[in-house]
XYZ file of C-alpha atoms in Angstrom:
718
model
C 34.725 42.247 110.324
C 36.568 45.312 109.164
C 38.594 43.060 107.750
C 36.375 41.707 105.360
C 35.098 44.995 104.966
C 38.272 46.401 103.522
C 38.149 43.385 101.308
C 34.578 44.260 99.737
C 35.371 47.689 99.077
C 39.008 46.601 97.389
C 36.830 44.355 95.155
C 34.465 47.183 94.361
C 36.702 50.104 94.141
C 39.109 46.782 91.791
C 35.821 46.460 89.871
C 35.349 50.011 89.182
C 38.367 50.646 87.546
C 38.019 47.285 84.594
C 34.682 48.974 84.218
C 36.954 52.599 83.521
C 38.864 50.602 81.840
C 36.538 49.128 79.519
C 34.313 52.567 78.661
C 37.797 54.555 77.802
C 38.655 51.497 75.373
C 35.690 52.993 73.456
C 35.263 56.304 74.042
C 38.979 56.209 72.064
C 37.647 53.940 69.817
C 35.212 56.871 69.168
C 37.766 59.353 68.179
C 39.947 56.770 66.569
C 37.749 56.458 64.214
C 39.376 52.722 64.882
C 37.366 50.135 62.387
C 34.391 48.643 64.268
C 34.218 44.917 63.903
C 37.556 44.917 65.219
C 36.803 47.526 68.365
C 32.941 45.196 68.915
C 34.416 41.732 69.036
C 38.089 43.742 71.387
C 34.237 44.263 73.484
C 32.961 41.083 73.003
C 36.118 39.503 74.468
C 36.218 42.547 77.354
C 32.863 41.790 79.081
C 33.588 37.714 78.898
C 37.247 39.024 80.855
C 35.109 40.672 83.337
C 33.075 37.646 84.438
C 30.404 37.032 81.702
C 29.513 33.280 80.113
C 28.918 35.096 76.305
C 28.316 38.281 74.560
C 27.712 38.922 71.326
C 27.789 41.931 69.853
C 25.246 42.376 66.090
C 24.693 45.765 64.139
C 21.431 45.450 61.949
C 22.129 45.789 58.323
C 19.614 47.758 56.457
C 20.081 46.261 53.465
C 19.678 42.824 54.225
C 16.928 42.801 56.518
C 18.545 41.745 59.359
C 20.915 41.634 61.635
C 24.575 40.784 61.678
C 27.686 40.012 63.521
C 30.258 42.433 64.624
C 31.796 40.681 67.978
C 31.524 36.647 69.860
C 32.754 36.101 73.417
C 34.365 33.641 73.378
C 34.846 33.408 70.254
C 36.173 29.565 69.039
C 33.603 27.755 71.246
C 31.028 29.925 71.053
C 31.613 30.010 66.743
C 31.709 25.787 67.227
C 28.469 24.975 69.093
C 26.356 27.351 67.046
C 27.914 25.915 63.779
C 27.281 22.368 65.406
C 23.884 22.828 66.869
C 21.997 25.435 64.795
C 24.223 24.378 61.751
C 25.000 28.371 60.351
C 28.110 29.943 60.274
C 27.537 32.894 63.155
C 29.996 35.074 61.610
C 28.326 35.095 58.381
C 24.684 34.784 59.385
C 22.205 37.387 59.354
C 19.278 36.943 61.601
C 16.327 38.609 59.636
C 14.721 41.271 61.757
C 11.385 40.892 61.874
C 9.611 42.945 64.723
C 5.784 41.734 63.850
C 7.753 37.771 64.434
C 8.324 38.709 67.718
C 8.269 39.489 71.294
C 11.885 40.820 71.720
C 12.353 42.314 68.829
C 9.410 44.199 69.312
C 11.459 45.376 72.939
C 14.459 46.327 71.252
C 12.829 48.606 68.570
C 10.870 50.497 71.128
C 15.031 51.125 72.892
C 13.942 48.947 75.314
C 15.994 46.624 77.007
C 14.463 42.961 77.461
C 16.430 40.638 80.278
C 15.023 37.057 80.633
C 16.567 33.230 80.629
C 14.971 31.331 77.272
C 17.325 32.521 74.813
C 15.155 30.420 72.199
C 12.812 33.849 72.519
C 15.651 35.638 71.370
C 15.848 33.805 67.780
C 12.163 32.385 67.496
C 11.023 31.537 64.740
C 13.570 31.804 62.403
C 15.767 28.549 64.403
C 14.929 26.465 66.247
C 14.214 27.491 70.379
C 15.256 23.969 71.451
C 18.221 23.591 69.890
C 18.444 27.157 70.587
C 18.029 26.588 74.762
C 20.432 23.854 73.925
C 23.917 25.401 73.020
C 22.250 27.851 75.757
C 22.599 24.960 78.119
C 26.050 24.459 77.108
C 27.721 27.882 77.325
C 26.240 27.634 81.288
C 23.935 30.428 80.526
C 21.083 30.873 83.185
C 20.311 34.776 82.338
C 20.171 36.767 79.006
C 20.700 40.298 79.217
C 19.697 42.480 75.296
C 19.970 45.728 75.433
C 19.134 47.447 71.330
C 22.165 49.807 70.576
C 19.597 53.318 69.833
C 21.362 56.544 66.909
C 18.745 59.073 66.390
C 16.185 56.996 67.768
C 16.423 53.945 65.866
C 17.953 50.228 66.569
C 21.228 49.841 64.773
C 22.065 46.931 66.469
C 21.668 44.678 69.686
C 23.957 43.545 72.435
C 23.366 40.187 74.176
C 25.388 38.881 77.250
C 24.895 35.737 78.783
C 25.552 35.049 83.057
C 26.034 32.000 84.504
C 23.843 33.691 87.535
C 20.350 33.301 88.040
C 19.896 37.350 87.701
C 21.913 40.499 86.381
C 22.817 42.650 89.664
C 21.823 46.133 89.343
C 25.551 46.971 89.254
C 25.908 44.952 86.021
C 23.040 46.269 84.620
C 23.619 49.922 84.904
C 27.814 49.092 83.646
C 25.992 47.278 80.458
C 23.789 49.868 80.290
C 27.443 52.844 80.002
C 28.559 49.852 77.388
C 25.543 49.868 74.823
C 25.135 53.557 75.028
C 29.140 53.511 74.016
C 28.921 51.038 71.620
C 25.944 52.275 70.294
C 27.911 55.757 69.744
C 30.717 53.728 67.689
C 28.415 52.143 65.593
C 26.785 55.726 64.445
C 29.943 56.900 64.103
C 30.790 53.827 62.284
C 27.306 54.331 60.108
C 28.308 57.665 59.348
C 31.498 57.556 58.643
C 30.509 54.101 56.044
C 28.208 56.923 54.695
C 30.152 59.606 53.931
C 32.418 57.187 52.132
C 29.847 55.886 50.112
C 28.473 59.619 49.434
C 32.313 60.606 48.445
C 32.778 57.184 45.825
C 28.847 58.396 44.769
C 30.289 62.309 43.877
C 33.726 60.332 42.383
C 31.625 58.658 40.168
C 29.316 60.506 38.986
C 32.649 63.089 37.970
C 33.432 60.410 36.133
C 30.809 60.198 34.300
C 30.420 63.932 34.639
C 33.287 63.553 32.549
C 32.314 60.549 30.137
C 29.843 63.005 29.186
C 31.438 65.778 28.223
C 34.163 63.854 26.445
C 32.877 61.050 24.704
C 30.345 61.335 21.769
C 29.663 57.971 21.506
C 26.302 57.479 23.741
C 27.373 53.901 23.815
C 31.005 54.066 26.300
C 29.320 57.127 28.584
C 26.746 54.787 29.358
C 28.693 51.921 29.766
C 30.467 53.946 31.574
C 26.999 54.749 34.255
C 26.047 50.847 34.331
C 29.739 50.123 35.567
C 30.210 52.536 38.005
C 26.416 51.963 38.893
C 27.642 48.301 39.438
C 30.332 49.227 41.993
C 28.731 51.508 44.006
C 25.350 49.652 44.664
C 26.106 45.927 44.698
C 24.683 44.247 42.547
C 24.547 41.266 40.055
C 23.308 42.847 36.766
C 22.856 46.729 35.763
C 21.655 47.477 32.450
C 20.169 50.776 30.440
C 17.736 50.339 27.795
C 16.729 52.432 24.987
C 13.048 53.152 24.526
C 11.867 53.336 20.754
C 9.075 55.570 20.194
C 8.576 54.055 16.517
C 8.795 50.665 17.782
C 7.006 51.392 20.956
C 8.899 49.319 23.155
C 13.065 48.876 25.733
C 15.969 47.834 23.884
C 17.940 46.443 26.120
C 21.318 48.625 25.126
C 23.726 48.463 27.638
C 24.463 46.080 30.094
C 27.136 44.901 33.006
C 28.232 40.928 32.854
C 27.496 38.707 29.850
C 26.593 35.521 31.946
C 23.954 33.443 29.603
C 21.039 35.214 31.269
C 22.069 38.688 29.891
C 23.373 37.701 26.603
C 20.201 36.207 26.716
C 18.017 39.682 28.360
C 20.594 41.675 25.398
C 18.479 40.520 22.935
C 14.883 40.294 25.217
C 12.660 43.557 23.444
C 10.427 44.838 26.573
C 6.731 45.975 24.816
C 6.353 49.730 26.306
C 3.393 49.553 29.573
C 4.904 45.751 29.542
C 7.183 43.462 32.590
C 7.820 45.746 35.311
C 10.126 47.725 32.169
C 7.567 48.870 30.482
C 5.531 49.421 33.503
C 7.609 52.036 34.504
C 8.123 53.562 30.739
C 4.463 53.848 31.126
C 3.986 55.665 34.658
C 7.692 57.281 34.927
C 7.913 56.813 38.288
C 11.804 54.746 40.284
C 9.980 50.946 41.833
C 11.773 48.732 43.861
C 10.658 45.335 43.721
C 11.664 43.072 45.648
C 11.191 39.231 44.634
C 10.641 40.532 41.361
C 10.081 37.008 40.108
C 6.917 36.827 42.139
C 5.397 39.176 40.439
C 2.446 39.546 37.734
C 3.820 41.945 35.678
C 7.123 39.948 35.705
C 8.369 38.853 31.536
C 10.871 37.065 30.676
C 13.101 36.223 28.088
C 11.853 32.137 26.980
C 11.744 29.813 30.179
C 14.627 31.510 31.342
C 13.295 32.616 34.511
C 15.125 33.337 37.668
C 14.424 31.442 40.611
C 15.569 34.299 42.882
C 15.337 38.056 41.750
C 15.027 42.112 43.328
C 14.863 44.614 40.661
C 15.089 48.628 40.426
C 14.406 50.492 38.633
C 15.046 53.820 37.377
C 12.928 55.998 34.478
C 15.340 58.406 32.485
C 13.963 61.477 31.518
C 15.271 64.940 29.392
C 13.568 67.507 28.315
C 9.782 65.773 29.395
C 10.705 62.946 27.542
C 10.801 59.200 29.097
C 14.269 58.088 26.475
C 14.402 54.462 28.549
C 15.146 53.289 32.174
C 18.083 51.773 34.084
C 18.026 48.991 35.847
C 19.866 47.562 38.801
C 19.668 43.711 39.615
C 20.162 40.839 42.153
C 20.132 37.507 41.749
C 20.955 36.771 45.819
C 18.917 37.728 48.779
C 19.725 40.700 49.362
C 16.892 42.877 48.751
C 17.371 46.346 47.948
C 16.689 49.342 50.627
C 15.339 53.496 49.554
C 18.631 54.173 50.070
C 20.102 52.073 46.809
C 16.960 53.687 44.731
C 18.501 57.509 46.164
C 21.912 56.195 44.943
C 20.194 55.294 41.220
C 18.243 58.677 40.783
C 21.654 60.523 40.364
C 22.808 58.044 37.320
C 19.795 58.060 36.033
C 19.436 62.000 35.939
C 23.280 61.201 34.359
C 22.373 58.673 31.890
C 19.077 60.716 31.013
C 20.808 63.982 30.057
C 24.153 61.776 28.378
C 21.092 60.588 25.647
C 19.819 64.167 25.763
C 23.066 65.022 24.423
C 23.745 62.391 22.098
C 20.477 63.237 20.923
C 21.424 67.055 20.824
C 24.755 66.129 19.115
C 23.044 64.216 16.440
C 20.699 66.887 15.612
C 23.142 69.305 15.257
C 25.778 66.646 13.198
C 22.480 66.061 11.300
C 22.320 69.619 10.466
C 25.737 70.837 9.917
C 25.553 67.545 7.298
C 22.594 69.339 5.360
C 24.533 73.011 5.756
C 27.473 71.346 4.209
C 25.191 69.691 1.684
C 23.674 73.664 0.967
C 27.197 75.055 1.028
C 28.322 73.159 -0.996
C 24.698 72.710 -3.590
C 24.641 76.281 -3.500
C 24.144 77.948 -7.110
C 24.795 81.074 -4.735
C 28.627 82.166 -4.397
C 28.715 81.529 -0.267
C 32.025 82.502 1.636
C 33.243 82.555 4.897
C 36.552 85.893 6.022
C 37.756 87.299 8.386
C 37.562 91.368 8.809
C 41.107 91.778 7.149
C 39.923 90.070 3.974
C 40.996 86.243 4.622
C 38.708 83.821 3.318
C 37.851 81.429 5.751
C 36.183 79.290 3.921
C 33.768 79.142 0.320
C 31.649 76.493 -1.182
C 32.445 75.814 -4.693
C 30.004 77.787 -6.427
C 32.312 81.120 -5.471
C 35.264 79.201 -7.066
C 33.138 78.932 -10.280
C 31.879 82.440 -10.167
C 35.645 83.807 -9.769
C 36.985 81.850 -12.354
C 39.775 79.950 -9.722
C 40.927 76.216 -10.238
C 40.480 75.048 -7.045
C 38.932 75.771 -3.984
C 43.143 76.229 -2.102
C 43.762 78.892 -4.876
C 41.075 80.763 -4.172
C 42.044 80.261 0.037
C 45.554 81.849 -0.902
C 43.812 86.263 -1.974
C 43.308 88.362 -1.080
C 39.550 89.468 -1.119
C 39.651 93.550 -0.756
C 43.224 93.190 -3.118
C 41.968 90.822 -5.531
C 37.877 90.874 -6.391
C 37.084 94.278 -5.300
C 37.424 96.146 -8.644
C 38.051 98.858 -6.531
C 39.288 98.294 -3.495
C 38.589 100.973 -1.223
C 34.702 99.659 -1.498
C 35.669 97.214 0.647
C 36.786 99.306 3.180
C 33.008 100.676 3.062
C 31.172 98.135 3.034
C 33.310 96.814 6.489
C 32.425 100.140 8.531
C 29.010 99.778 6.938
C 29.026 95.901 8.368
C 30.367 95.892 11.903
C 27.841 99.583 12.265
C 24.981 97.780 10.877
C 25.582 94.275 11.265
C 23.905 93.098 8.632
C 23.287 94.396 4.246
C 21.138 92.856 2.490
C 21.056 92.977 -1.200
C 24.011 95.153 -1.713
C 25.731 95.128 -4.600
C 29.088 95.214 -5.154
C 31.287 95.419 -8.507
C 34.056 92.962 -8.643
C 36.189 91.120 -11.064
C 37.059 87.415 -11.681
C 40.815 85.657 -12.070
C 41.593 86.662 -15.643
C 40.096 90.262 -14.531
C 36.396 90.381 -15.812
C 34.371 92.654 -14.418
C 31.171 91.348 -13.023
C 28.362 92.710 -10.479
C 27.282 90.974 -7.369
C 24.289 91.242 -5.211
C 24.701 89.679 -1.289
C 23.806 89.288 1.359
C 26.444 89.840 5.079
C 26.400 88.735 7.977
C 28.464 90.067 10.839
C 29.479 86.734 12.943
C 30.823 87.878 16.124
C 31.900 86.284 20.076
C 31.116 86.292 23.589
C 32.324 89.602 23.599
C 30.635 91.237 21.155
C 33.664 91.003 18.945
C 33.910 91.302 15.238
C 35.562 88.200 14.289
C 33.822 86.786 10.569
C 32.233 87.357 7.738
C 29.278 85.526 6.708
C 28.027 86.476 2.814
C 26.179 85.102 -0.092
C 26.720 86.447 -3.599
C 25.175 85.868 -7.243
C 25.836 87.111 -10.277
C 24.011 89.795 -11.832
C 25.809 90.383 -14.575
C 23.676 89.079 -16.831
C 20.645 89.972 -15.687
C 21.582 93.495 -15.172
C 23.278 92.742 -19.176
C 19.135 91.646 -19.810
C 17.495 94.322 -17.279
C 19.636 97.334 -19.994
C 18.857 95.750 -22.678
C 15.253 94.690 -22.515
C 15.417 98.695 -21.088
C 16.758 99.679 -24.629
C 13.984 97.697 -26.568
C 11.304 99.098 -24.112
C 12.239 102.273 -24.963
C 11.858 100.940 -28.717
C 9.170 99.483 -28.568
C 7.560 102.465 -26.875
C 8.543 105.175 -29.195
C 7.763 102.888 -32.487
C 3.924 102.272 -30.452
C 4.564 106.263 -29.818
C 4.970 107.308 -33.577
C 3.338 104.893 -34.821
C 0.488 105.479 -38.184
C -1.818 102.577 -36.194
C -2.999 103.211 -33.229
C -2.622 101.103 -31.063
C -3.703 100.349 -27.741
C -4.853 98.212 -24.014
C -7.882 97.589 -22.985
C -7.970 96.215 -19.518
C -11.291 96.099 -16.873
C -13.289 97.454 -20.119
C -11.378 100.601 -20.333
C -8.129 101.621 -21.469
C -5.174 102.100 -20.385
C -3.737 102.433 -22.571
C -3.820 104.083 -25.931
C -0.310 105.941 -28.548
C -0.971 109.166 -30.129
C -2.292 108.017 -33.725
C -5.349 106.497 -31.600
C -6.328 108.862 -29.547
C -6.226 112.152 -33.098
C -8.185 109.152 -35.165
C -10.768 109.729 -33.052
C -10.388 113.924 -32.408
C -9.484 113.148 -28.486
C -6.521 113.108 -26.679
C -4.471 110.413 -25.152
C -5.064 111.962 -20.831
C -8.582 111.878 -22.387
C -8.877 108.339 -23.390
C -7.000 107.152 -19.970
C -7.262 109.607 -17.891
C -10.931 110.176 -17.985
C -11.301 107.446 -18.759
C -13.662 108.088 -21.765
C -15.859 104.104 -22.121
C -14.630 102.369 -25.119
C -17.874 102.304 -26.779
C -18.604 105.948 -27.814
C -16.074 105.684 -30.034
C -18.003 103.749 -31.717
C -21.818 103.954 -33.689
C -24.803 103.541 -31.938
C -25.698 101.068 -34.214
C -22.261 99.095 -34.299
C -21.660 99.323 -30.303
C -22.651 95.459 -30.096
C -20.049 94.518 -33.016
C -17.098 96.335 -32.027
C -15.489 96.179 -28.207
C -18.174 93.532 -26.316
C -18.046 91.401 -29.319
C -14.050 91.538 -29.352
C -14.374 91.205 -25.033
C -17.018 88.239 -25.858
C -14.832 86.855 -28.636
C -11.285 86.895 -26.934
C -12.079 85.441 -24.108
C -13.882 82.996 -25.540
C -11.647 81.636 -27.668
C -8.327 82.848 -26.876
C -6.627 84.018 -29.686
C -6.609 87.126 -31.899
C -9.887 88.685 -33.220
C -10.393 91.126 -36.611
C -13.193 93.473 -36.251
C -15.287 95.880 -38.482
C -16.960 97.925 -38.241
C -18.248 101.815 -37.965
C -16.098 104.424 -35.355
C -16.826 107.545 -34.432
C -15.095 110.962 -33.533
C -15.295 113.235 -31.110
C -16.918 116.035 -33.145
C -19.104 113.607 -34.218
C -17.789 112.187 -38.126
C -18.430 109.401 -38.595
C -15.241 106.773 -39.480
C -14.743 102.778 -40.584
C -12.612 101.545 -38.533
C -10.131 97.845 -38.709
C -9.975 96.733 -35.624
C -7.630 93.784 -34.490
C -7.073 92.426 -30.291
C -5.803 89.541 -28.610
C -5.892 88.394 -25.368
C -3.063 88.915 -23.258
C -1.290 90.527 -19.616
C -1.021 93.590 -18.690
C 1.270 94.585 -15.488
C -0.034 90.992 -13.641
C -3.487 91.053 -15.554
C -5.872 90.019 -18.438
C -5.912 92.028 -20.685
C -6.617 93.093 -24.863
C -4.134 94.104 -26.949
C -4.253 95.742 -30.768
C -4.369 98.030 -33.088
C -7.151 100.554 -34.852
C -6.787 101.037 -38.545
C -8.814 104.242 -39.818
C -10.077 102.661 -43.099
C -12.306 105.799 -44.475
C -10.364 107.253 -47.096
C -9.738 103.858 -48.478
C -13.784 103.458 -47.959
C -14.187 106.164 -49.738
C -12.153 105.162 -52.239
C -13.547 101.588 -53.339
C -16.973 103.185 -53.610
C -15.842 105.812 -56.189
C -14.131 103.081 -57.832
C -17.841 100.706 -58.131
C -19.572 103.706 -58.787
C -16.818 104.021 -61.731
C -17.396 100.545 -62.751
C -20.644 100.211 -62.611
C -21.315 103.228 -65.261
C -19.053 101.363 -67.985
C -20.973 98.346 -67.729
C -23.935 100.093 -68.400
C -22.079 101.927 -70.692
C -20.776 98.635 -72.931
C -24.526 96.558 -71.983
C -25.608 99.198 -74.693
C -23.663 99.320 -76.661
C -24.235 95.478 -76.947
C -20.171 94.341 -77.412
C -18.772 91.669 -74.954
C -15.424 92.810 -72.695
C -13.370 89.689 -71.530
C -10.254 88.939 -69.210
C -7.508 87.111 -69.935
C -5.303 86.287 -67.023
C -2.023 84.625 -68.914
C -0.954 82.692 -65.169
C -4.232 81.444 -64.873
C -6.089 80.280 -68.101
C -9.446 82.104 -66.234
C -11.516 84.704 -68.211
C -13.616 87.690 -66.227
C -16.698 87.716 -68.984
C -18.597 91.546 -69.293
C -21.036 92.760 -71.388
C -23.319 92.062 -73.044
C -22.915 88.219 -73.393
C -26.659 87.167 -73.666
C -27.166 88.913 -76.164
C -24.052 88.750 -78.438
C -23.128 84.626 -78.032
C -27.150 83.366 -76.375
C -25.780 81.919 -73.491
C -25.811 83.432 -69.688
C -23.443 84.149 -67.149
C -24.108 81.709 -65.280
C -23.773 79.033 -68.417
C -20.238 80.664 -69.229
C -16.877 78.700 -67.367
C -14.924 81.161 -67.971
C -11.357 80.025 -69.330
C -8.929 80.100 -72.284
C -10.443 76.130 -73.239
C -13.787 77.135 -73.715
C -12.910 80.653 -75.147
C -11.092 78.965 -77.629
C -14.106 76.650 -78.666
C -16.839 79.687 -79.508
C -14.346 80.405 -82.152
C -15.607 79.480 -85.848
C -13.699 76.486 -86.873
C -12.586 77.775 -89.592
C -10.958 81.725 -87.434
C -10.211 79.289 -84.442
C -6.045 78.873 -85.755
C -5.459 82.409 -86.940
C -7.104 83.730 -83.618
C -4.686 81.774 -81.677
C -1.473 82.825 -83.667
C -2.723 86.041 -83.258
C -3.070 85.868 -79.540
C 0.227 83.981 -79.633
C 2.159 86.711 -81.142
C 0.998 89.021 -78.919
C 1.844 87.521 -75.586
C 5.407 87.056 -77.252
C 5.339 90.554 -78.197
C 2.983 91.939 -75.490
C 2.141 94.641 -78.311
C -2.222 95.483 -79.254
C -3.900 92.388 -79.983
C -6.412 93.389 -82.958
C -8.290 90.620 -85.250
C -11.417 90.354 -86.621
C -12.994 86.905 -86.256
C -16.719 84.403 -86.300
C -17.588 83.413 -82.934
C -20.640 80.201 -82.985
C -23.678 80.834 -81.278
C -25.266 78.934 -78.273
C -28.705 78.337 -81.446
C -25.963 77.760 -83.828
C -25.618 81.280 -85.637
C -22.418 82.336 -86.464
C -21.595 85.643 -85.232
C -18.741 88.393 -86.857
C -16.839 90.001 -84.168
C -13.260 91.662 -84.031
C -11.656 91.402 -80.920
C -9.035 94.307 -79.929
C -6.828 93.541 -76.687
C -3.742 95.344 -75.034
C -1.034 94.305 -71.725
C -3.080 95.149 -69.099
């Protein structure tokens, strides 16, 4: 009896030692961070050597949604039996993780161990329970221990152990509990290591994309790098980027990863805004995972090219608040996308949006530079950029022409202060002002051309500083005002001459605006007995210069006619001097513009003396005609150049004709002379015209009633 007890004790010690060695190996694997599949395969083999009939160690693959085999023992026999009976390759097969359809899985998810005798309960409904029982029988398994591998409260795998006993002893269960705990730690460590490696690779690839964004100016190459890197870190069959065309309101495929026949079709397939899964993502601006997208009613495809299976991951590309495109990742095999894939894809989407935003900025910058260069080159004003020391860095063609150089290259060689300034000291003063104020506008500079010709320019100059505030360059615009200044000088001289002419004129000059005089010369003021100040500054009304009976005829009529006819007007009216003396005025006026407003400009003549002389002449003429008429004589005036004759005197009394019946020409005068006397009268007239001597002749006239009347004629030159 003592010998039997001693034997059992030795057996227990041996078993405990074997258990300890297995646990130590697992612990060493954790510390050494060995490859998880190799460790799990060794664990499965150790458990079989320990005395169990079969062992399977699995890992829950969240990406593929099921358990994949990490270790199996006895390997050859189990794999052969499963392949023969269940018609699957156990080392490649993924057992679907569907707790809602399997009681065993529901137990494992809760972190509890399942112990039973029917392998069919483990594999249903994916595999045939009957065939599973066949494999169980062939392996000689009577009882099954299925324990979950838990990490942070979540299932990450399982350990399935089969024994030929009808149950597992308490010692075996305790041992397997310890083993599963260490196995879970190893898988957890492997998951952490895999996640770290994946993160490291993700950051490396994102860094590669960043370098492309910084170094590559072509958007297509940057997006190609994004697509290439995304498919490296997220296994997929197709990756691409669609850019949004806001004008056509469509998503245009821009970059695709693989050139299969289907991808080539997609590369020509534009997607309308809001249509299809991609169009819906563009509209909602939300990233999505759509597994089994071929069944989604939103899906659209080119022609009849519909895949039998499609999983999609779509990320909107948003920059500066604008939706600019969609990043699309697709799988055409049974490996659905997980949330982790989406988290990986988001940063790449952000990088893509950043690249698109940068490309737009670069394009806008390029367009701006082109516009600036076009304005720079086509400007009529001279534009330059120079160093503070006086070295030209850039100039436009107008500057070359302004300074009389042949080429741009020739002018870039000059020293500004020495070669372009009349006085080089002027530039030194200009530089001091620029450094002090940073900007100068409408500065008048005295410069010179290549041939020494002096020019006058207006300059607007800006200081360019670096990040430290140091002045690095000057940028300026020069406008040649030489001719303008010369024109202003000539205009000033002309204005002075005109002003002198107007002020000293013997004719009155006025400018009438808004019903008052805004300018009169001295002669105008003297004419009406006022001073210039009285008429302009004291605003003497124009009507006060007109006789009350003629006021409507004068200024009001002038303003009305000028504004209506738009041309010069001449008026005559009676004026009134300040002392009440009446004047005879002749006024000229025309519409014009004075100081930017409509005005009437004109002259005024004092015709008072002329009117008096005319009156005196008229009075004397009337007296003369009365004397002639009372003497019974005829007086006529013969205009040699026109042949006209002006009759006066007692015409009707002498000839019997009224004045209205006389035509008044030389032919009529000849017809009135008696035929016998006509020849002598005409000869005497011709002789008098040739010699310009007095004409004295006697001849007979023929009266209207036919009677003859003797008359003596006397004429002299006038």
